[in-house]
CSV table of C-alpha atoms and ligand atoms in Angstrom, one decimal:
chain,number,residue,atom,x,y,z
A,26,UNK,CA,68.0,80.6,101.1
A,27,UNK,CA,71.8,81.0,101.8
A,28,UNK,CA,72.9,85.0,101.1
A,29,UNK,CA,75.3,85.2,98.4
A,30,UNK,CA,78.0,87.5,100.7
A,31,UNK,CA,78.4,86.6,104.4
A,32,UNK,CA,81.9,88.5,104.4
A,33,UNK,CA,82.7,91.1,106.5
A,34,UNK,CA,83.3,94.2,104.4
A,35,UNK,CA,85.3,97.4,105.8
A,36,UNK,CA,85.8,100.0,103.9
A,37,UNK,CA,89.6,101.9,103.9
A,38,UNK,CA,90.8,105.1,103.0
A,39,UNK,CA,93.5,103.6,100.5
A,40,UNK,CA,95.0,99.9,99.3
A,41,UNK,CA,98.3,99.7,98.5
A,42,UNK,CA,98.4,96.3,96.8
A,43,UNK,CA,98.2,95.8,93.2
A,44,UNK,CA,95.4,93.4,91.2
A,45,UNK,CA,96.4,89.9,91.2
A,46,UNK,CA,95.1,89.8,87.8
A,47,UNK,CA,96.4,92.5,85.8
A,48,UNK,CA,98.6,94.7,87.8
A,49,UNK,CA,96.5,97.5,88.0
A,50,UNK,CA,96.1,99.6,91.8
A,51,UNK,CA,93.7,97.2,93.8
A,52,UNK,CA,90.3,98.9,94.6
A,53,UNK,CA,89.2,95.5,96.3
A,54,UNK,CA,91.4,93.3,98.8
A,55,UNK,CA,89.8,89.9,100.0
A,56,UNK,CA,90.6,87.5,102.5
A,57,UNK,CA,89.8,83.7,101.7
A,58,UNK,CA,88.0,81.4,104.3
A,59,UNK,CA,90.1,79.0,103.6
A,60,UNK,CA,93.6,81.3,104.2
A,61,UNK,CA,95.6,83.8,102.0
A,62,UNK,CA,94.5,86.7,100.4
A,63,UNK,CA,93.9,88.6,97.3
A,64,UNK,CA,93.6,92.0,95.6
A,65,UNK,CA,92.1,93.0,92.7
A,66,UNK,CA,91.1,96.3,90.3
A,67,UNK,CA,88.2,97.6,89.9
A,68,UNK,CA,87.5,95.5,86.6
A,69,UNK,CA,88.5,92.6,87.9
A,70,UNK,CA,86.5,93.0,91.4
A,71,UNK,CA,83.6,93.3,88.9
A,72,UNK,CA,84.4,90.7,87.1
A,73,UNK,CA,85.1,88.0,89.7
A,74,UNK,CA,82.4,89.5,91.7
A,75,UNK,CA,80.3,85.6,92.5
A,76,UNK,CA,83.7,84.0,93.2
A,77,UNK,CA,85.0,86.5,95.5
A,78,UNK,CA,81.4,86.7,97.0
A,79,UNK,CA,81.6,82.9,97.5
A,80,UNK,CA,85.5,82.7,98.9
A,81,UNK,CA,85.8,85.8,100.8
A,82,UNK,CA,85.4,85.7,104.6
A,83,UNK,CA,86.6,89.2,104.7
A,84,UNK,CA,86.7,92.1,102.4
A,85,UNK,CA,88.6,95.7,102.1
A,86,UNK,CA,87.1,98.0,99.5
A,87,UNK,CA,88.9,101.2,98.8
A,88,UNK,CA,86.7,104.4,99.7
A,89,UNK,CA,84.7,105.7,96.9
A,90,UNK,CA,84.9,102.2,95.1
A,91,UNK,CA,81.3,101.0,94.6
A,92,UNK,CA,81.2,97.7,94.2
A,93,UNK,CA,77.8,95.7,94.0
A,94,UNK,CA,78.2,93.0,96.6
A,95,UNK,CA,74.7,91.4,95.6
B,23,ZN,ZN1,92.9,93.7,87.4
């Protein structure tokens, strides 16, 4: 069985980029295995949570953001 997150995940005191999605304050930042990077909000880090899981080689998550990874 492959595990659905193999990204690294660090947790930061604050993000300062906005959601790619909606424009909302990004609670999630991930960097792509294949290059480039994206933010989202907390709705939409929920929402894409399986794709993110699946592209992300690395991921910043805003302290006190919970954010099911599994
Ligand atoms: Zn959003």
């Amino acid at each position: 069985m492959t595990t659905l997150l193999s990204a690294e995940i660090d947790t930061v005191e604050e993000l300062t980029e906005r959601c790619d999605r909606c424009g909302a304050a990004a609670k999630l930042e991930v960097v792509l295995n294949t290059g480039g990077d994206l933010a989202f909000c907390g709705h939409h880090a929920n929402r894409h949570r399986a794709d993110i899981a699946r592209v992300a080689s690395r991921i910043r998550i805003e302290d006190g953001f919970s954010w099911p990874s599994k």
